[in-house]
Amino acid sequence: MPLRKPTRKPLELTAKKLDYSVRYSVRGVKTSDDFAPCQSIIGQEKAIESIKTGLAVKSVGYNIFVTGHTGTGRTTTIRMLLEHLDREQPNLNDYCYVNNFKNTDCPRVLIFKAGEGRRFKKDMAYLINSLRKVVPKIFLSDDFKDRHNRITREFEGRQKALIHDFEEKLTEAGFVMVQIQAGLSVHNEIHPLIDEEPVSIEKLEELSNEGKFPLSKLDELRRKWDSLRREFDNTSIESKKLSGKLEDALEKLRFFITAPLVTEKVNLLKKRYPDEKTSGYLDEVHEELLGDLDRFREAQPRRGEEEPPPFRKREPFEDFSVNLILDNAETDSVPIVIEKSPNFRNLFGSLERVVDRFGYWRTDFTRIFTGSMLRATGGYLVINAMDLFSEPAVWTHLKRTLCNHELEIVGSDPFNMMAGSGIKPEPIPIDVKVVIIGAPYVYNILWQGDEEFRKIFKIKAEFDSVMKLTDSNVRKYMEFVRKVIDEDALLPFDLSGMQAVVEYSQRLAGRRKRLTSRFAIISDMVREGSLCAEQRRSKVVTRKDIHAAVLKKRSRVNLTEEKIQELFDDNTLMVATTGTAVGQINGLSVYNLGEYAFGRPTRITASVSLGKAGVINIEREADLSGPTHNKGVLVLSGYLRNMFARDKPLVMTASISFEQSYSGVDGDSASSTEIYAILSAIIDIPIKQSIAVTGSVNQKGEIQPIGGVNEKIEGFFDVCKSRKLTGNQGVMIPHQNVNDLLLRPDVIDAVKAGRFHIYPIKTISEGIEVLTSYTAGRRLKGGGFTTDSVFAAVDTKLYDMALAIQNFGKDDNNNANQTNKLKSSRKK
């Protein structure tokens, strides 16, 4: 069937249409020096509003989770917003840990207004130091010695009288007290006097047995000895009681002498710190000081001790020290803590352990240390999510702290490699607002899987990676360039250099009417542009320097692209860029390496035969096709049925393949390309190999937008350029992607010179005419398509294939008659 040429030329984009140069200028502005450095957050109005809401609401659970891409200024924005809050004098506190004299394993916390904690620590130190100086002097005073000696003489006299009475009884009974050495010890024994010599009862028993001592006298002596022994024991007990009473009397003396002094000093502190909890602690201090006055004899053994324990040798008054773990005396603004290393110790504090002389781990209230969570109380704590979740046990403890509104300082031992800390400090009530900065997927995982997360992080602030291209934002961009220049002492930019930076931002954003908000990347480009200007010994940075910096950046990461291009140059990867072929077309794909993405053409082929298998996706059969690509193949099958199977079954077997593709294929951007290849194979119509195609399609034949359009166009352009541009080469793209075109200058120059072409396509019909130079045709109301069109030829061919498969294997005469009848009825 002869085919007609189209009556109209295909729509083609001009170089003017491709130009996306920024022409923003301000009267009198020639260089970046004419702009003031940027002092505001650019392009994150929605996120800023969310953050302000979270900061303003003081209710429970209104902590903030900030999401967005790295480099969008999340941390900088948070810092600036927090620093520009209302700068009123904050209501901050000081926190001290002190000894719990009733339970030393549970140190108690004392809370003071800012500045009072430091004063309380000094006052306690002064109290103890003054008592340590005065009390020993009291014990050395003449008055104390006189009273001490009087009491001692009184009890010694009573003790001597008691012993004297017992000794007289011994003498009257004819007994005497002797001292017996038993090993290292000496004890007293009662022996009778025989011939003026002390003899033990045991010795007398031996003499009696030998007949040398009368038995009757031995019995009498034994009765006296038993009586005296009992009386001796009573006397010893009474003597010890007197010694105890002496110690008690001396203790009362020491108490009576020191109590007024200690009471006076403690009461003075209680008046200065009237808080109930502090007063209770001072009462315990008063009781403990007067209850153990032996501590003032620092290194001396106390009652019942042979020698002082090692910890008291170091510091006998350590129990009365004050551990000021947070001092806000000099803090004049709301605390803003950005924790860059949020491990357990840094975030929540720690209990330091030491090894004592016996090899045991020990700790006490003086070894409690604070973390950033407490330092931020009354203010704000900023944490990076990835740093947070890389540390064991931190997230669980953070949730517990925020839910309970109190900080529990525990030993940092996430792997349970050491024994318990031995103490449990009293939890500290805290009021802190936490800001976590993380990726969107981290937020989604927590929202879906952690119910507590929803309760304690009620504010989500999303940082966008793009913003609108407006004159206001362009000006802010140029002010940002000035800011980077000032911070890094770079060369100034002229107007063209700043415009080139904005154009580079457009390319990163991927759309003409958008700018990227990933200012970390923009800052790098400003620095690299300045370097290029320095290397060519220029005093200002121009558009030329930015273009050179972009090319250098590309050359640092495009080794894979160069290697693949070599395969095209060697014809290892077979792609034709000239001539025509049936059932063969150039598709476009994107290689995304993470840091860098580039496009290259891929040969797609199709073959058609009689059969009922429909469209066979060879990639799917080989398990190389992704779900989106599989969907695209099913959609194009639906398009073929919609177009050509309304009056007959679609009876064919068509296979499509990405040639020389040995890895996975995904995406539906080649679905329109595959349709062109199948239509070409059905009617044996050649397709121009100088045109590459990209674009998704729906079942109605409408071309849909795709991603990576710039990389795809530039990829095919590079392959064509390496083989020499002929002036016939070009790319077909979805018309919706025209506003996404941000092509390299060399591509735009080639289009301007007529050596490369870009065709925006709306439907399959338009694409057919570009690829074949024949009229695609349209559906008629009565059925069929316009004559001498590609669609009419395809419809006729598919009809013939349906008849052929229906009549295959039947009698030839009957087949011919039946075929003629069907054809004549179809013509009618």
mmCIF file of C-alpha atoms in Angstrom, residues 446-456:
data_model
loop_
_atom_site.group_PDB
_atom_site.id
_atom_site.type_symbol
_atom_site.label_atom_id
_atom_site.label_comp_id
_atom_site.label_asym_id
_atom_site.label_seq_id
_atom_site.Cartn_x
_atom_site.Cartn_y
_atom_site.Cartn_z
ATOM 1 C CA LEU A 446 9.674 6.188 62.704
ATOM 2 C CA TRP A 447 6.135 7.398 62.025
ATOM 3 C CA GLN A 448 5.049 3.997 60.769
ATOM 4 C CA GLY A 449 6.831 1.837 63.317
ATOM 5 C CA ASP A 450 7.147 3.805 66.550
ATOM 6 C CA GLU A 451 4.000 4.977 68.322
ATOM 7 C CA GLU A 452 5.929 6.949 70.930
ATOM 8 C CA PHE A 453 7.595 8.938 68.155
ATOM 9 C CA ARG A 454 4.204 10.358 67.112
ATOM 10 C CA LYS A 455 3.553 11.556 70.649
ATOM 11 C CA ILE A 456 6.842 13.339 71.216
#
